[in-house]
Structures are given as structure tokens and as C-alpha cells.
Coordinates of C-alpha atoms in Angstrom, one line a residue:
Chain A
M281 CA 108.4 79.5 157.3
P282 CA 109.8 82.0 154.6
S283 CA 111.7 84.9 155.8
T284 CA 110.5 88.5 155.4
R285 CA 113.1 89.0 152.7
D286 CA 112.0 86.1 150.7
I287 CA 108.2 87.3 150.8
R288 CA 109.6 90.9 150.0
R289 CA 111.3 89.7 146.8
H290 CA 108.2 87.7 145.8
I291 CA 106.0 90.7 146.3
R292 CA 108.4 92.9 144.2
G293 CA 108.4 90.2 141.4
V294 CA 104.6 90.0 141.3
K295 CA 104.5 93.7 141.2
N296 CA 106.6 93.9 138.2
I297 CA 104.5 91.2 136.4
R298 CA 101.5 93.2 137.3
Q299 CA 103.1 96.5 135.6
V300 CA 103.7 94.4 132.4
T301 CA 100.3 93.0 132.1
K302 CA 98.7 96.4 132.8
A303 CA 100.6 97.9 130.1
M304 CA 99.6 95.1 127.7
H305 CA 96.0 95.6 128.7
M306 CA 96.2 99.1 127.8
V307 CA 98.1 98.7 124.5
A308 CA 95.5 95.8 123.7
A309 CA 92.7 98.3 124.3
A310 CA 94.0 101.0 122.0
R311 CA 94.6 98.4 119.3
L312 CA 91.3 97.0 119.7
R313 CA 89.7 100.4 119.1
R314 CA 91.6 100.9 116.1
A315 CA 90.8 97.4 114.6
Q316 CA 87.1 97.9 115.5
A317 CA 87.2 101.3 113.6
K318 CA 88.7 99.6 110.7
A319 CA 86.1 96.9 110.8
E320 CA 83.5 99.5 110.9
A321 CA 84.8 101.5 108.0
A322 CA 84.8 98.5 105.7
R323 CA 81.2 97.7 106.4
P324 CA 79.6 100.2 104.0
Y325 CA 81.9 99.2 101.1
A326 CA 81.4 95.5 101.7
E327 CA 77.6 95.9 101.9
R328 CA 77.4 98.1 98.7
L329 CA 79.6 95.6 96.7
G330 CA 77.4 92.8 97.9
V331 CA 74.2 94.6 96.5
I332 CA 76.0 95.3 93.2
L333 CA 76.9 91.6 93.0
R334 CA 73.3 90.8 93.8
D335 CA 72.1 93.1 91.0
V336 CA 74.6 91.7 88.4
F337 CA 73.8 88.3 89.5
A338 CA 70.1 88.6 89.2
A339 CA 70.4 90.1 85.6
N340 CA 72.4 87.0 84.7
P341 CA 71.3 84.1 86.9
A342 CA 72.4 81.4 84.5
T343 CA 76.1 82.3 84.7
R344 CA 78.6 79.5 84.8
H345 CA 81.4 81.9 86.3
P346 CA 84.1 79.5 88.0
L347 CA 83.8 81.4 91.3
L348 CA 80.0 80.7 91.5
V349 CA 79.5 77.2 90.2
Q350 CA 79.3 74.2 92.8
R351 CA 81.6 71.3 91.9
P352 CA 81.4 67.9 93.1
L353 CA 83.5 67.9 96.4
R354 CA 86.7 65.9 96.2
R355 CA 88.7 68.3 98.3
V356 CA 87.8 71.1 100.6
G357 CA 90.2 73.8 101.7
L358 CA 90.1 75.4 105.1
V359 CA 92.0 78.7 105.7
V360 CA 92.5 78.9 109.6
I361 CA 93.0 82.4 110.7
S362 CA 95.0 82.7 113.9
S363 CA 97.3 85.2 115.4
D364 CA 101.0 85.4 115.3
R365 CA 101.5 86.2 119.1
G366 CA 100.1 84.5 122.1
L367 CA 99.0 85.8 125.5
C368 CA 95.5 86.3 124.3
G369 CA 93.7 83.7 126.3
A370 CA 91.7 81.0 124.5
F371 CA 91.5 83.1 121.4
N372 CA 93.5 80.6 119.1
A373 CA 92.3 77.6 121.0
G374 CA 88.9 78.7 120.1
I375 CA 89.5 79.0 116.4
L376 CA 91.4 75.7 116.3
R377 CA 88.6 73.9 118.1
E378 CA 86.1 75.4 115.5
A379 CA 88.4 74.3 112.5
G380 CA 88.8 70.9 114.0
R381 CA 85.0 70.4 114.5
F382 CA 84.5 71.5 110.8
V383 CA 87.3 69.0 109.6
E384 CA 85.7 66.0 111.4
A385 CA 82.3 66.8 110.0
Q386 CA 83.7 66.8 106.3
T387 CA 83.2 63.7 104.3
A388 CA 85.7 65.0 101.5
D389 CA 89.5 65.4 102.0
V390 CA 90.4 68.6 103.8
G391 CA 93.5 70.5 102.9
L392 CA 94.5 73.1 105.4
M393 CA 96.0 76.7 104.9
T394 CA 97.0 78.9 107.8
V395 CA 97.2 82.5 108.5
G396 CA 99.3 83.5 111.6
R397 CA 102.0 81.7 113.5
K398 CA 99.8 79.9 116.1
A399 CA 97.8 77.8 113.7
R400 CA 100.8 76.9 111.8
E401 CA 102.6 75.7 115.0
F402 CA 99.7 73.9 116.3
F403 CA 99.3 71.8 113.1
Q404 CA 103.0 71.2 112.9
R405 CA 103.0 70.0 116.6
M406 CA 100.2 67.6 115.6
E407 CA 102.0 66.5 112.6
I408 CA 99.2 67.5 110.2
T409 CA 100.3 68.5 107.0
I410 CA 99.4 72.3 106.0
D411 CA 99.4 72.9 102.2
Q412 CA 100.1 76.6 102.7
S413 CA 100.8 79.2 105.5
F414 CA 100.6 83.0 105.4
L415 CA 101.9 85.3 108.0
Q416 CA 99.4 87.4 109.8
P417 CA 99.1 90.9 108.1
S418 CA 100.6 93.7 110.0
R419 CA 98.3 95.7 112.2
D420 CA 97.2 98.2 109.7
V421 CA 96.0 95.2 107.3
R422 CA 97.3 96.7 104.3
L423 CA 95.4 96.0 101.2
E424 CA 98.4 94.6 99.3
E425 CA 99.0 91.9 102.0
V426 CA 95.2 91.0 101.9
G427 CA 95.3 90.9 98.1
L428 CA 98.3 88.4 98.1
I429 CA 96.3 86.0 100.3
S430 CA 93.0 86.2 98.3
K431 CA 94.6 86.1 95.1
Q432 CA 96.5 83.0 96.1
I433 CA 93.4 81.3 97.4
I434 CA 91.4 82.2 94.2
N435 CA 94.2 80.7 92.1
D436 CA 94.4 77.5 94.0
Y437 CA 90.5 77.2 93.8
T438 CA 90.4 78.0 90.1
A439 CA 93.3 75.6 89.6
G440 CA 91.1 72.8 90.9
Q441 CA 93.0 72.1 94.0
Y442 CA 90.1 72.7 96.3
D443 CA 86.5 72.4 95.3
Q444 CA 85.2 74.5 98.1
I445 CA 87.1 76.9 100.5
H446 CA 86.0 77.9 104.0
L447 CA 87.4 80.4 106.4
A448 CA 87.9 79.7 110.1
Y449 CA 88.2 82.9 111.8
A450 CA 86.9 85.1 114.7
R451 CA 84.0 86.8 113.9
F452 CA 83.9 90.2 115.7
A453 CA 80.6 92.0 115.4
G454 CA 79.2 93.1 118.8
V455 CA 79.2 91.2 122.1
L456 CA 76.6 88.6 121.1
K457 CA 77.9 87.8 117.4
S458 CA 81.4 87.3 118.3
G459 CA 83.3 84.3 118.6
P460 CA 85.0 81.5 116.4
V461 CA 83.1 80.8 113.0
V462 CA 83.6 78.7 109.9
S463 CA 82.1 80.4 106.7
Q464 CA 82.1 79.5 103.1
L465 CA 84.2 81.9 101.0
L466 CA 84.3 79.8 97.6
P467 CA 82.3 79.2 95.5
V468 CA 80.7 82.6 96.6
P469 CA 77.2 81.5 97.8
P470 CA 74.6 82.8 95.2
P471 CA 74.1 86.4 96.2
G472 CA 70.7 87.4 97.5
A473 CA 69.5 83.9 97.9
A474 CA 70.0 83.9 101.7
E475 CA 68.4 87.2 102.2
G476 CA 65.3 86.1 100.0
I477 CA 65.4 89.5 98.0
V478 CA 63.6 89.5 94.8
P479 CA 65.9 90.8 92.1
R480 CA 64.9 94.0 90.3
A481 CA 64.7 92.7 87.0
G482 CA 65.8 94.9 84.1
A483 CA 66.1 97.8 86.2
C484 CA 69.8 98.4 85.5
Q485 CA 72.3 98.3 82.6
F486 CA 75.8 97.2 82.7
E487 CA 79.3 97.9 81.1
P488 CA 80.8 95.6 80.3
A489 CA 78.1 93.0 80.1
A490 CA 76.9 91.3 83.0
E491 CA 79.0 88.1 82.5
A492 CA 82.2 90.1 82.2
L493 CA 81.2 92.5 85.0
L494 CA 80.8 89.5 87.2
G495 CA 84.3 88.4 86.3
A496 CA 85.6 91.6 87.7
L497 CA 83.3 91.8 90.7
L498 CA 84.0 88.4 92.1
P499 CA 87.5 88.5 92.8
Q500 CA 87.1 91.9 94.5
Y501 CA 84.2 90.4 96.6
V502 CA 86.3 87.6 97.7
E503 CA 89.0 89.9 98.6
V504 CA 86.6 92.1 100.7
L505 CA 85.3 89.0 102.5
V506 CA 89.1 87.9 103.3
Y507 CA 89.7 91.6 104.4
R508 CA 86.9 91.6 106.8
A509 CA 87.7 88.2 108.2
L510 CA 91.4 89.3 108.8
V511 CA 90.4 92.6 110.4
E512 CA 87.6 91.0 112.6
S513 CA 90.1 88.5 113.6
L514 CA 92.5 91.1 114.7
A515 CA 90.0 92.8 116.8
G516 CA 89.0 89.6 118.3
E517 CA 92.5 88.8 119.1
Q518 CA 93.0 92.4 120.8
A519 CA 89.8 91.9 122.7
A520 CA 90.9 88.5 124.0
R521 CA 94.3 89.8 125.0
M522 CA 92.7 92.7 126.8
V523 CA 90.5 90.4 128.7
A524 CA 93.3 88.0 129.5
M525 CA 95.6 90.8 130.5
K526 CA 92.9 92.4 132.8
S527 CA 92.4 89.1 134.7
A528 CA 96.1 88.6 135.0
T529 CA 96.5 92.1 136.5
D530 CA 93.6 91.3 138.9
S531 CA 95.2 88.0 140.0
A532 CA 98.5 89.8 140.4
S533 CA 96.9 92.4 142.7
D534 CA 95.2 89.6 144.7
M535 CA 98.4 87.8 145.1
I536 CA 100.2 90.9 146.3
E537 CA 97.5 91.5 149.0
T538 CA 97.9 87.9 150.3
L539 CA 101.6 88.0 150.2
T540 CA 101.6 91.5 152.0
R541 CA 99.2 90.0 154.7
E542 CA 101.7 87.2 155.1
Y543 CA 104.6 89.4 155.2
N544 CA 102.9 91.5 158.1
R545 CA 102.2 88.2 160.0
V546 CA 105.8 87.0 159.5
R547 CA 107.1 90.2 160.7
Q548 CA 104.8 90.5 163.6
T549 CA 105.9 87.0 164.8
A550 CA 109.5 87.7 164.4
I551 CA 109.0 91.0 166.5
T552 CA 107.1 89.1 169.2
T553 CA 109.7 86.5 169.4
Q554 CA 112.5 89.1 169.8
I555 CA 110.5 90.8 172.6
L556 CA 109.9 87.7 174.2
E557 CA 113.5 86.7 174.1
V558 CA 114.7 90.1 175.4
V559 CA 112.1 90.0 178.2
S560 CA 112.9 86.5 179.3
G561 CA 116.6 87.5 179.0
A562 CA 116.1 90.6 181.2
E563 CA 114.0 88.4 183.7
A564 CA 116.8 85.9 183.9
L565 CA 119.3 88.6 184.7
G566 CA 116.9 90.1 187.5
H567 CA 116.6 86.9 189.2
E568 CA 120.2 86.6 189.5
K569 CA 120.4 89.7 191.6
Chain B
M141 CA 69.7 129.3 87.2
A142 CA 71.8 127.0 89.1
E143 CA 73.1 124.1 87.2
K144 CA 71.8 120.7 87.9
T145 CA 73.7 118.5 90.3
F146 CA 73.9 115.0 91.7
Q147 CA 75.5 113.4 94.7
L148 CA 78.9 111.5 94.2
E149 CA 80.1 109.1 96.9
I150 CA 83.5 107.5 96.7
L151 CA 84.0 104.6 99.0
T152 CA 87.1 102.6 99.7
L153 CA 87.5 99.8 102.3
Q154 CA 89.4 102.1 104.6
R155 CA 86.9 105.1 104.6
L156 CA 84.4 107.3 103.0
F157 CA 86.7 109.1 100.9
L158 CA 84.4 111.7 99.4
R159 CA 80.6 112.8 99.4
E160 CA 79.6 116.0 97.5
Q161 CA 77.4 117.5 95.0
V162 CA 78.9 117.5 91.3
R163 CA 77.7 118.9 88.0
F164 CA 79.2 115.9 85.9
L165 CA 82.2 113.5 86.0
I166 CA 84.3 111.8 83.5
A167 CA 85.5 108.3 84.5
P168 CA 87.8 105.8 83.2
G169 CA 85.6 102.8 82.2
Q170 CA 87.1 99.5 81.4
E171 CA 85.5 99.7 78.0
G172 CA 86.5 103.5 77.5
V173 CA 86.1 106.8 79.1
F174 CA 82.6 107.9 79.9
E175 CA 80.8 110.8 81.1
I176 CA 78.0 111.0 83.6
L177 CA 75.4 113.9 83.8
P178 CA 72.5 114.5 86.1
G179 CA 69.7 112.3 85.4
H180 CA 71.6 109.3 84.1
A181 CA 69.7 105.9 84.0
P182 CA 70.6 103.1 86.5
F183 CA 74.0 101.7 85.4
I184 CA 76.8 99.6 86.6
F185 CA 80.2 100.3 85.1
A186 CA 83.5 98.5 85.7
L187 CA 86.3 101.0 86.2
K188 CA 90.1 100.6 85.4
P189 CA 92.7 102.6 87.3
G190 CA 92.9 106.1 86.0
P191 CA 91.9 109.7 86.5
L192 CA 88.4 110.8 87.6
R193 CA 87.5 114.3 86.6
I194 CA 84.7 116.0 88.7
R195 CA 83.1 119.3 87.7
Q196 CA 82.3 120.9 91.0
P197 CA 79.1 123.1 91.6
D198 CA 81.3 126.3 91.4
G199 CA 82.3 125.3 88.0
K200 CA 86.0 124.2 89.0
D201 CA 87.4 120.8 88.1
A202 CA 88.8 118.3 90.6
H203 CA 90.8 115.4 89.7
I204 CA 91.1 112.0 91.7
A205 CA 93.3 109.0 90.9
V206 CA 91.0 105.9 91.3
G207 CA 92.5 102.3 91.3
G208 CA 89.9 100.5 89.3
G209 CA 86.5 99.2 90.9
F210 CA 83.0 100.0 90.2
L211 CA 80.8 102.7 89.5
V212 CA 77.1 102.6 90.2
V213 CA 74.3 105.1 89.2
E214 CA 71.3 104.5 91.4
A215 CA 68.3 106.9 91.8
G216 CA 70.3 109.6 90.0
N217 CA 73.1 109.4 92.5
V218 CA 76.5 108.0 91.8
S219 CA 78.7 105.7 94.1
I220 CA 82.2 104.7 93.2
L221 CA 83.7 101.5 95.1
T222 CA 87.4 101.4 94.6
R223 CA 90.4 100.0 96.1
S224 CA 92.2 103.3 96.3
A225 CA 91.4 106.9 95.7
E226 CA 93.7 109.8 96.2
H227 CA 93.6 113.7 95.7
P228 CA 96.5 115.2 93.6
E229 CA 98.1 116.5 96.7
E230 CA 98.2 113.0 98.3
I231 CA 100.2 111.5 95.5
D232 CA 103.9 110.7 95.9
R233 CA 105.0 111.5 92.3
A234 CA 108.4 110.1 92.8
R235 CA 107.0 106.8 94.0
A236 CA 104.5 106.7 91.1
A237 CA 107.3 107.3 88.6
K238 CA 109.2 104.6 90.1
A239 CA 106.3 102.3 89.9
E240 CA 105.9 103.2 86.4
A241 CA 109.5 102.5 85.4
R242 CA 109.5 99.2 87.4
A243 CA 106.2 98.0 85.5
Q244 CA 107.6 99.2 82.1
E245 CA 110.7 97.1 82.7
R246 CA 108.7 94.1 83.7
L247 CA 106.6 94.4 80.6
Q248 CA 109.6 94.5 78.5
K249 CA 111.1 91.5 79.8
R250 CA 108.1 89.3 79.5
D251 CA 109.6 86.3 80.9
G252 CA 108.0 84.6 84.2
V253 CA 106.3 88.0 84.7
D254 CA 102.7 88.2 85.6
V255 CA 101.7 90.4 82.8
L256 CA 98.2 91.4 83.9
R257 CA 99.6 92.4 87.2
A258 CA 102.3 94.5 85.7
Q259 CA 99.8 96.2 83.4
A260 CA 97.5 96.9 86.1
A261 CA 100.5 98.4 88.3
L262 CA 101.4 100.4 85.1
Q263 CA 97.9 101.7 84.8
R264 CA 97.7 102.8 88.4
A265 CA 101.1 104.6 88.2
L266 CA 100.0 106.5 85.1
A267 CA 96.7 107.4 86.7
R268 CA 98.5 108.8 89.6
L269 CA 101.1 110.8 87.6
K270 CA 98.3 112.4 85.5
V271 CA 96.2 113.3 88.3
A272 CA 99.2 114.9 90.1
E273 CA 100.0 116.9 87.0
Y274 CA 96.4 118.0 86.4
G275 CA 95.8 118.9 90.1
G276 CA 99.0 120.9 89.9
K277 CA 97.8 123.0 87.3
G278 CA 94.4 123.6 88.8
L279 CA 92.9 122.9 85.6

């Protein structure tokens, strides 16, 4: 049976852990709010840009712009967006699982790119070749950081290294629409086709002409898609960490309760034994008289 | 009689930068500077980094540095989508001057430099400097 001192030490240890997990829970909650606000703030811009793209595309549906044209698939690129840091539950595992499912479903060759340390380390451990890896952007997700990543992706795509590029990331849009997804980045899916919106023909003029305007719009649009994926992943990561740290804190509390009960029992037993010893000792003395 | 105005909205990825009524605006288009007055037909312009001038309803001018992007005229109102927008007082002149010098230097060397990128950086720096100057004068 453990001594009271051992149990006390154990309780102290668990309490320290609980303090840490509680702090991490609160930090994650604050960062989640900030990331959510960021994702929220980007939405009007992204939607407007989508509408512009649709209008310009509608006026020029026969365009052969390289970022829109479907090519025969020889090699597919998959950008796996993970986090740099752990202690966020099954967050990264979920994305990697989704990415794995995607790779298995492909008939063409797949080239992997990673964002964040966790995905890179995972593929390295599995001895799977990574074409390229990026660090996770800082918490403010600066436009320069995103620009670098999206520019590199666009370059690789136009250079013919990939014929299609997908993003595997954690979508974060409300409780129901959150979770790991894979979505196509390049070629940009023909705008408006999915929504079934009838283009307003000839309603709008352009400067420069539609073809050149598309050339300016598409890289911007891709950048916005990458930005959103990164910001939503960040929010997802913080949400996952918050949940993980909450349950860790709760488990620690449960454990402290159990340990305290055991400590009291051990202490009681020790006292009872001591009393018994004193009493039987006294009795032994009394008989001698 | 009050002069006619229209609504101008400037959006960046981070925030709604501005939404106000204006009498007219002069914007840096990719194919040259252009002006938009109330009642403009639907139009989509590509912008290059440069100064945007706004005539406010009280007759005063405001200047904003925009980092390229797109300007849309729709139903008489104007939206600008841009990577960056700054008021004169937000501009760090020393930083912009440094960026200009760096870009000039890169363009001069010309070897192994991404010329387009350096040019864009130069345009952005010049736009900031110009806006900071105008804004200071309260033109």
C-alpha cells in the first residue's frame, strides 16, 4: 500500500498538470476567438472576389487561361495543411487520414506538399517523399506569408509539375460544417457552374479586357482560397486544442478526487492501526499490574 | 443643391476598411488613372498600387494608398477589393522610403531578380510615399 506521502506527492503532481492544461485551455479559447474573427472578416472579400470572377468569366467563357484549363492528369498535387504544434487532440490525425483517403482514391501519381510541422514529420516517419514543405504561418496569418505559399503553388502548377492541385485542410465554419476536407484549388473550378447562376450577359464592361482581367483575378482568387484554408485550419486547431485541454483538465480533476479519497482512507487506516497499537499496549500493561 | 454622391466601399481580407459617401474618386487603373463620377455604368477595373483620391461630400479630399486589386461599379456604387489600404496617418514613411530604395537597387542589378516583383514593390512604396505627402498637406 502506498504511503500517505507518496499519494500526497502524486496529488501535487496532478494538480500542477491541471494548472497547465487549464491555462492552455484558456489561451486556446482566446486564440480561437481571434482566428474566428479573422475567418469571418475575410468572408465578404472572398465572396465579392468570387462574384467578380464569375462575371468576368461569364463574359469570356471560351477563355483558355492556364489556371482554368483542365489538363490530362499525370500528376496531382496535394497540399496538406497541418499545425506546427501538438496537444490538439486528433486534429492533425484527422487531416492526415483525409489526405490518405484522397491519395488512395487517385489513379494518377500524387505529389505531396505540406504546411506545418506535424504533416511533414508524419510523412518523413512513413518514409514518404514530400515535394515541398512550408512552415505554418504565424498566428496573425500575414498576407506576405500566404502570398509566398500561394505563389509557389501557382508557379509549380503553371510549370506543369502538377496537373491538378488540392488542399487538405480543416474546414471551420460553424459546428456542422467543420472537419477535415479536401478541396480542389487548381485548376480553379469554373466559377458559377456549381451555383447554377445564369451570367448577366453584357451587363458589365471591363478594363483591361476580360482575358487580361482574368489573368489578374485568378492568382488573387487562389491566394484568397489559400488564405481562407490557412485561417480556418488555425481556428480548427485552436478549437481542437481547447477541447483536448478541457478534457485533460477534467480528467485531472477526477484523478485528484480519486487520489484524495485514497489518501484519506490510507490516513484513516494508519490512525486506526496506531490507536489499536496504543490501546493493546495499554491493555497489556494493565494486565501486568 | 447638394452634390450627388455614391457609396464607396473598400474591402481588404482583414477588414472592411471604409464605407462612405463620396462625390467622385480618382483611382490608379492598370491602364491609367481614371475618374468615377456618380451614375457610372457597371464596370470592373484592375488597379495597380497607387494613390486613390476621394472627394468627400464636404468638398474635402482624402487620399488612400491602395495595393492594387479591383474596383467594381455596380448599381451606381463602387467597391474596391485590395490586398492593402492605408490612410496617410497609418503610413510608415521611413519604411516606405527604405522599401523604395531596396526595390530600385534590385531593379538596377537585374540579375537573378524577380523583376515583376521588384516593380510591384516599387509601385507600392511610391504609392505610400505619395499618399503620405498629400495627406500631410491636407490638400
